[in-house]
Amino acid sequence: QVQLVESGGGSVQAGGSLRLSCAAFGYIGSSYCMAWFRQSPGKEREGVASIDTDGSTSYADSVKGRFTISKDNAKNTLYLQMNGLKPEDTAIYYCALDFFCGIGMNDYNYWGQGTQVTVSS
C-alpha cells in the first residue's frame, strides 16, 4: 500500500513563496508519475503539475513560469516550489501518484491528505 504525506502549506502574502513536499511510503517501484492537484471551495480539483519517471514535467497554464515541480528519487519525495503566489492560488494542494501521468484526478489512484495554501492580497 502506498501512502503519501504532504507538508509545507501555510499562509503567505501575494508575491511570496512556499515549498510543498510530498513523501511517498510503501512500495512504488521504479516507474511512476507524481503530480500536484489543487482544489478551491466550490471548484473541481484541478491538475497543477506532474513529473514522469524520466523527469519530464507538465504544468497548468495558470502556474507556468511561477511553479516548479521536482522530485528526489532517493528520498521518494516530490516537491512543488511556488513563487509569485497570487490570491487565486489559494486552495488545498494534494499530491498524487500512479504508474502513468494522466490529465485528470481519475487517472491517479494514490492521494495524500492535502495541505492548505492561503495567499492574501
mmCIF file with all atom_site columns, C-alpha atoms in Angstrom:
data_model
loop_
_atom_site.group_PDB
_atom_site.id
_atom_site.type_symbol
_atom_site.label_atom_id
_atom_site.label_alt_id
_atom_site.label_comp_id
_atom_site.label_asym_id
_atom_site.label_entity_id
_atom_site.label_seq_id
_atom_site.pdbx_PDB_ins_code
_atom_site.Cartn_x
_atom_site.Cartn_y
_atom_site.Cartn_z
_atom_site.occupancy
_atom_site.B_iso_or_equiv
_atom_site.pdbx_formal_charge
_atom_site.auth_seq_id
_atom_site.auth_comp_id
_atom_site.auth_asym_id
_atom_site.auth_atom_id
_atom_site.pdbx_PDB_model_num
ATOM 1   C CA . GLN A 1 1   ? 0.000   0.000  0.000   1.00 0.00 ? 1   GLN A CA 1
ATOM 2   C CA . VAL A 1 2   ? 1.304   3.435  -0.951  1.00 0.00 ? 2   VAL A CA 1
ATOM 3   C CA . GLN A 1 3   ? 0.946   6.342  1.444   1.00 0.00 ? 3   GLN A CA 1
ATOM 4   C CA . LEU A 1 4   ? 1.558   9.969  0.503   1.00 0.00 ? 4   LEU A CA 1
ATOM 5   C CA . VAL A 1 5   ? 2.161   12.628 3.150   1.00 0.00 ? 5   VAL A CA 1
ATOM 6   C CA . GLU A 1 6   ? 2.214   16.317 2.208   1.00 0.00 ? 6   GLU A CA 1
ATOM 7   C CA . SER A 1 7   ? 3.761   19.166 4.166   1.00 0.00 ? 7   SER A CA 1
ATOM 8   C CA . GLY A 1 8   ? 4.780   22.771 3.668   1.00 0.00 ? 8   GLY A CA 1
ATOM 9   C CA . GLY A 1 9   ? 1.467   24.562 3.283   1.00 0.00 ? 9   GLY A CA 1
ATOM 10  C CA . GLY A 1 10  ? 0.706   27.809 5.048   1.00 0.00 ? 10  GLY A CA 1
ATOM 11  C CA . SER A 1 11  ? -0.300  31.434 4.682   1.00 0.00 ? 11  SER A CA 1
ATOM 12  C CA . VAL A 1 12  ? 1.633   33.968 2.649   1.00 0.00 ? 12  VAL A CA 1
ATOM 13  C CA . GLN A 1 13  ? 1.088   37.373 1.116   1.00 0.00 ? 13  GLN A CA 1
ATOM 14  C CA . ALA A 1 14  ? 0.725   37.847 -2.603  1.00 0.00 ? 14  ALA A CA 1
ATOM 15  C CA . GLY A 1 15  ? 4.086   37.686 -4.320  1.00 0.00 ? 15  GLY A CA 1
ATOM 16  C CA . GLY A 1 16  ? 5.506   35.369 -1.697  1.00 0.00 ? 16  GLY A CA 1
ATOM 17  C CA . SER A 1 17  ? 6.801   31.813 -1.985  1.00 0.00 ? 17  SER A CA 1
ATOM 18  C CA . LEU A 1 18  ? 6.087   28.415 -0.484  1.00 0.00 ? 18  LEU A CA 1
ATOM 19  C CA . ARG A 1 19  ? 7.578   24.975 -0.998  1.00 0.00 ? 19  ARG A CA 1
ATOM 20  C CA . LEU A 1 20  ? 5.382   21.914 -0.690  1.00 0.00 ? 20  LEU A CA 1
ATOM 21  C CA . SER A 1 21  ? 6.744   18.430 -0.072  1.00 0.00 ? 21  SER A CA 1
ATOM 22  C CA . CYS A 1 22  ? 5.153   15.015 -0.518  1.00 0.00 ? 22  CYS A CA 1
ATOM 23  C CA . ALA A 1 23  ? 6.836   11.934 0.897   1.00 0.00 ? 23  ALA A CA 1
ATOM 24  C CA . ALA A 1 24  ? 5.857   8.553  -0.541  1.00 0.00 ? 24  ALA A CA 1
ATOM 25  C CA . PHE A 1 25  ? 5.896   5.471  1.666   1.00 0.00 ? 25  PHE A CA 1
ATOM 26  C CA . GLY A 1 26  ? 5.463   1.845  0.673   1.00 0.00 ? 26  GLY A CA 1
ATOM 27  C CA . TYR A 1 27  ? 6.395   0.030  -2.487  1.00 0.00 ? 27  TYR A CA 1
ATOM 28  C CA . ILE A 1 28  ? 6.090   2.255  -5.538  1.00 0.00 ? 28  ILE A CA 1
ATOM 29  C CA . GLY A 1 29  ? 8.523   0.581  -7.903  1.00 0.00 ? 29  GLY A CA 1
ATOM 30  C CA . SER A 1 30  ? 10.844  2.444  -10.218 1.00 0.00 ? 30  SER A CA 1
ATOM 31  C CA . SER A 1 31  ? 8.398   3.667  -12.855 1.00 0.00 ? 31  SER A CA 1
ATOM 32  C CA . TYR A 1 32  ? 5.703   6.056  -11.751 1.00 0.00 ? 32  TYR A CA 1
ATOM 33  C CA . CYS A 1 33  ? 4.295   9.521  -12.196 1.00 0.00 ? 33  CYS A CA 1
ATOM 34  C CA . MET A 1 34  ? 3.693   12.025 -9.435  1.00 0.00 ? 34  MET A CA 1
ATOM 35  C CA . ALA A 1 35  ? 1.567   15.128 -9.629  1.00 0.00 ? 35  ALA A CA 1
ATOM 36  C CA . TRP A 1 36  ? 0.168   18.053 -7.705  1.00 0.00 ? 36  TRP A CA 1
ATOM 37  C CA . PHE A 1 37  ? -3.515  18.946 -7.801  1.00 0.00 ? 37  PHE A CA 1
ATOM 38  C CA . ARG A 1 38  ? -5.411  21.691 -6.016  1.00 0.00 ? 38  ARG A CA 1
ATOM 39  C CA . GLN A 1 39  ? -8.984  22.344 -5.045  1.00 0.00 ? 39  GLN A CA 1
ATOM 40  C CA . SER A 1 40  ? -10.636 25.590 -4.042  1.00 0.00 ? 40  SER A CA 1
ATOM 41  C CA . PRO A 1 41  ? -14.047 25.786 -2.335  1.00 0.00 ? 41  PRO A CA 1
ATOM 42  C CA . GLY A 1 42  ? -16.823 25.210 -4.843  1.00 0.00 ? 42  GLY A CA 1
ATOM 43  C CA . LYS A 1 43  ? -14.427 24.215 -7.613  1.00 0.00 ? 43  LYS A CA 1
ATOM 44  C CA . GLU A 1 44  ? -13.330 20.911 -9.077  1.00 0.00 ? 44  GLU A CA 1
ATOM 45  C CA . ARG A 1 45  ? -9.913  19.506 -8.268  1.00 0.00 ? 45  ARG A CA 1
ATOM 46  C CA . GLU A 1 46  ? -7.521  20.628 -10.985 1.00 0.00 ? 46  GLU A CA 1
ATOM 47  C CA . GLY A 1 47  ? -4.101  19.480 -12.058 1.00 0.00 ? 47  GLY A CA 1
ATOM 48  C CA . VAL A 1 48  ? -1.226  21.839 -11.298 1.00 0.00 ? 48  VAL A CA 1
ATOM 49  C CA . ALA A 1 49  ? 1.897   19.974 -12.399 1.00 0.00 ? 49  ALA A CA 1
ATOM 50  C CA . SER A 1 50  ? 3.200   16.479 -12.997 1.00 0.00 ? 50  SER A CA 1
ATOM 51  C CA . ILE A 1 51  ? 6.584   14.793 -13.304 1.00 0.00 ? 51  ILE A CA 1
ATOM 52  C CA . ASP A 1 52  ? 7.214   11.471 -15.009 1.00 0.00 ? 52  ASP A CA 1
ATOM 53  C CA . THR A 1 53  ? 9.764   8.742  -14.358 1.00 0.00 ? 53  THR A CA 1
ATOM 54  C CA . ASP A 1 54  ? 12.196  10.285 -16.843 1.00 0.00 ? 54  ASP A CA 1
ATOM 55  C CA . GLY A 1 55  ? 11.870  13.713 -15.228 1.00 0.00 ? 55  GLY A CA 1
ATOM 56  C CA . SER A 1 56  ? 9.690   15.237 -17.910 1.00 0.00 ? 56  SER A CA 1
ATOM 57  C CA . THR A 1 57  ? 7.295   17.819 -16.486 1.00 0.00 ? 57  THR A CA 1
ATOM 58  C CA . SER A 1 58  ? 3.966   19.349 -17.353 1.00 0.00 ? 58  SER A CA 1
ATOM 59  C CA . TYR A 1 59  ? 2.287   22.444 -15.924 1.00 0.00 ? 59  TYR A CA 1
ATOM 60  C CA . ALA A 1 60  ? -1.109  24.054 -15.959 1.00 0.00 ? 60  ALA A CA 1
ATOM 61  C CA . ASP A 1 61  ? -1.067  27.322 -17.902 1.00 0.00 ? 61  ASP A CA 1
ATOM 62  C CA . SER A 1 62  ? -2.053  29.240 -14.778 1.00 0.00 ? 62  SER A CA 1
ATOM 63  C CA . VAL A 1 63  ? 1.178   28.312 -12.960 1.00 0.00 ? 63  VAL A CA 1
ATOM 64  C CA . LYS A 1 64  ? 3.731   28.168 -15.771 1.00 0.00 ? 64  LYS A CA 1
ATOM 65  C CA . GLY A 1 65  ? 6.775   30.274 -15.004 1.00 0.00 ? 65  GLY A CA 1
ATOM 66  C CA . ARG A 1 66  ? 5.860   30.538 -11.304 1.00 0.00 ? 66  ARG A CA 1
ATOM 67  C CA . PHE A 1 67  ? 5.741   26.951 -10.023 1.00 0.00 ? 67  PHE A CA 1
ATOM 68  C CA . THR A 1 68  ? 8.410   24.260 -10.353 1.00 0.00 ? 68  THR A CA 1
ATOM 69  C CA . ILE A 1 69  ? 7.814   20.561 -9.741  1.00 0.00 ? 69  ILE A CA 1
ATOM 70  C CA . SER A 1 70  ? 10.739  18.311 -8.859  1.00 0.00 ? 70  SER A CA 1
ATOM 71  C CA . LYS A 1 71  ? 11.443  15.041 -7.095  1.00 0.00 ? 71  LYS A CA 1
ATOM 72  C CA . ASP A 1 72  ? 14.194  13.336 -5.156  1.00 0.00 ? 72  ASP A CA 1
ATOM 73  C CA . ASN A 1 73  ? 14.116  9.677  -6.180  1.00 0.00 ? 73  ASN A CA 1
ATOM 74  C CA . ALA A 1 74  ? 16.451  8.615  -3.375  1.00 0.00 ? 74  ALA A CA 1
ATOM 75  C CA . LYS A 1 75  ? 14.042  10.056 -0.801  1.00 0.00 ? 75  LYS A CA 1
ATOM 76  C CA . ASN A 1 76  ? 10.822  9.202  -2.709  1.00 0.00 ? 76  ASN A CA 1
ATOM 77  C CA . THR A 1 77  ? 9.828   12.809 -2.192  1.00 0.00 ? 77  THR A CA 1
ATOM 78  C CA . LEU A 1 78  ? 8.003   15.184 -4.508  1.00 0.00 ? 78  LEU A CA 1
ATOM 79  C CA . TYR A 1 79  ? 8.303   18.967 -4.293  1.00 0.00 ? 79  TYR A CA 1
ATOM 80  C CA . LEU A 1 80  ? 6.423   21.988 -5.577  1.00 0.00 ? 80  LEU A CA 1
ATOM 81  C CA . GLN A 1 81  ? 8.245   25.305 -5.411  1.00 0.00 ? 81  GLN A CA 1
ATOM 82  C CA . MET A 1 82  ? 5.679   28.077 -5.689  1.00 0.00 ? 82  MET A CA 1
ATOM 83  C CA . ASN A 1 83  ? 6.900   31.606 -6.409  1.00 0.00 ? 83  ASN A CA 1
ATOM 84  C CA . GLY A 1 84  ? 4.968   34.746 -7.215  1.00 0.00 ? 84  GLY A CA 1
ATOM 85  C CA . LEU A 1 85  ? 1.913   33.446 -5.412  1.00 0.00 ? 85  LEU A CA 1
ATOM 86  C CA . LYS A 1 86  ? -1.441  35.046 -6.159  1.00 0.00 ? 86  LYS A CA 1
ATOM 87  C CA . PRO A 1 87  ? -4.696  35.045 -4.154  1.00 0.00 ? 87  PRO A CA 1
ATOM 88  C CA . GLU A 1 88  ? -6.212  32.781 -6.808  1.00 0.00 ? 88  GLU A CA 1
ATOM 89  C CA . ASP A 1 89  ? -3.622  30.131 -5.886  1.00 0.00 ? 89  ASP A CA 1
ATOM 90  C CA . THR A 1 90  ? -5.408  29.691 -2.555  1.00 0.00 ? 90  THR A CA 1
ATOM 91  C CA . ALA A 1 91  ? -6.526  26.066 -2.316  1.00 0.00 ? 91  ALA A CA 1
ATOM 92  C CA . ILE A 1 92  ? -5.904  22.714 -0.712  1.00 0.00 ? 92  ILE A CA 1
ATOM 93  C CA . TYR A 1 93  ? -2.976  21.148 -2.542  1.00 0.00 ? 93  TYR A CA 1
ATOM 94  C CA . TYR A 1 94  ? -2.843  17.374 -2.983  1.00 0.00 ? 94  TYR A CA 1
ATOM 95  C CA . CYS A 1 95  ? -0.085  15.144 -4.269  1.00 0.00 ? 95  CYS A CA 1
ATOM 96  C CA . ALA A 1 96  ? -0.964  12.096 -6.316  1.00 0.00 ? 96  ALA A CA 1
ATOM 97  C CA . LEU A 1 97  ? 0.831   9.059  -7.694  1.00 0.00 ? 97  LEU A CA 1
ATOM 98  C CA . ASP A 1 98  ? 0.198   6.397  -10.315 1.00 0.00 ? 98  ASP A CA 1
ATOM 99  C CA . PHE A 1 99  ? 2.054   4.426  -12.937 1.00 0.00 ? 99  PHE A CA 1
ATOM 100 C CA . PHE A 1 100 ? 1.306   6.868  -15.759 1.00 0.00 ? 100 PHE A CA 1
ATOM 101 C CA . CYS A 1 101 ? 0.925   10.621 -15.985 1.00 0.00 ? 101 CYS A CA 1
ATOM 102 C CA . GLY A 1 102 ? -2.747  11.343 -16.532 1.00 0.00 ? 102 GLY A CA 1
ATOM 103 C CA . ILE A 1 103 ? -4.587  14.604 -17.010 1.00 0.00 ? 103 ILE A CA 1
ATOM 104 C CA . GLY A 1 104 ? -7.418  14.358 -14.524 1.00 0.00 ? 104 GLY A CA 1
ATOM 105 C CA . MET A 1 105 ? -7.851  13.260 -10.954 1.00 0.00 ? 105 MET A CA 1
ATOM 106 C CA . ASN A 1 106 ? -9.452  9.996  -12.065 1.00 0.00 ? 106 ASN A CA 1
ATOM 107 C CA . ASP A 1 107 ? -6.114  8.974  -13.576 1.00 0.00 ? 107 ASP A CA 1
ATOM 108 C CA . TYR A 1 108 ? -4.482  8.701  -10.138 1.00 0.00 ? 108 TYR A CA 1
ATOM 109 C CA . ASN A 1 109 ? -5.170  6.030  -7.551  1.00 0.00 ? 109 ASN A CA 1
ATOM 110 C CA . TYR A 1 110 ? -2.974  7.235  -4.699  1.00 0.00 ? 110 TYR A CA 1
ATOM 111 C CA . TRP A 1 111 ? -3.541  10.551 -2.917  1.00 0.00 ? 111 TRP A CA 1
ATOM 112 C CA . GLY A 1 112 ? -2.201  12.489 0.011   1.00 0.00 ? 112 GLY A CA 1
ATOM 113 C CA . GLN A 1 113 ? -4.382  14.113 2.637   1.00 0.00 ? 113 GLN A CA 1
ATOM 114 C CA . GLY A 1 114 ? -3.843  17.633 1.307   1.00 0.00 ? 114 GLY A CA 1
ATOM 115 C CA . THR A 1 115 ? -2.197  20.762 2.657   1.00 0.00 ? 115 THR A CA 1
ATOM 116 C CA . GLN A 1 116 ? -3.770  24.230 2.789   1.00 0.00 ? 116 GLN A CA 1
ATOM 117 C CA . VAL A 1 117 ? -2.184  27.139 0.939   1.00 0.00 ? 117 VAL A CA 1
ATOM 118 C CA . THR A 1 118 ? -3.647  30.583 1.589   1.00 0.00 ? 118 THR A CA 1
ATOM 119 C CA . VAL A 1 119 ? -2.472  33.676 -0.298  1.00 0.00 ? 119 VAL A CA 1
ATOM 120 C CA . SER A 1 120 ? -3.667  37.061 0.917   1.00 0.00 ? 120 SER A CA 1
ATOM 121 C CA . SER A 1 121 ? -3.721  40.227 -1.161  1.00 0.00 ? 121 SER A CA 1
#
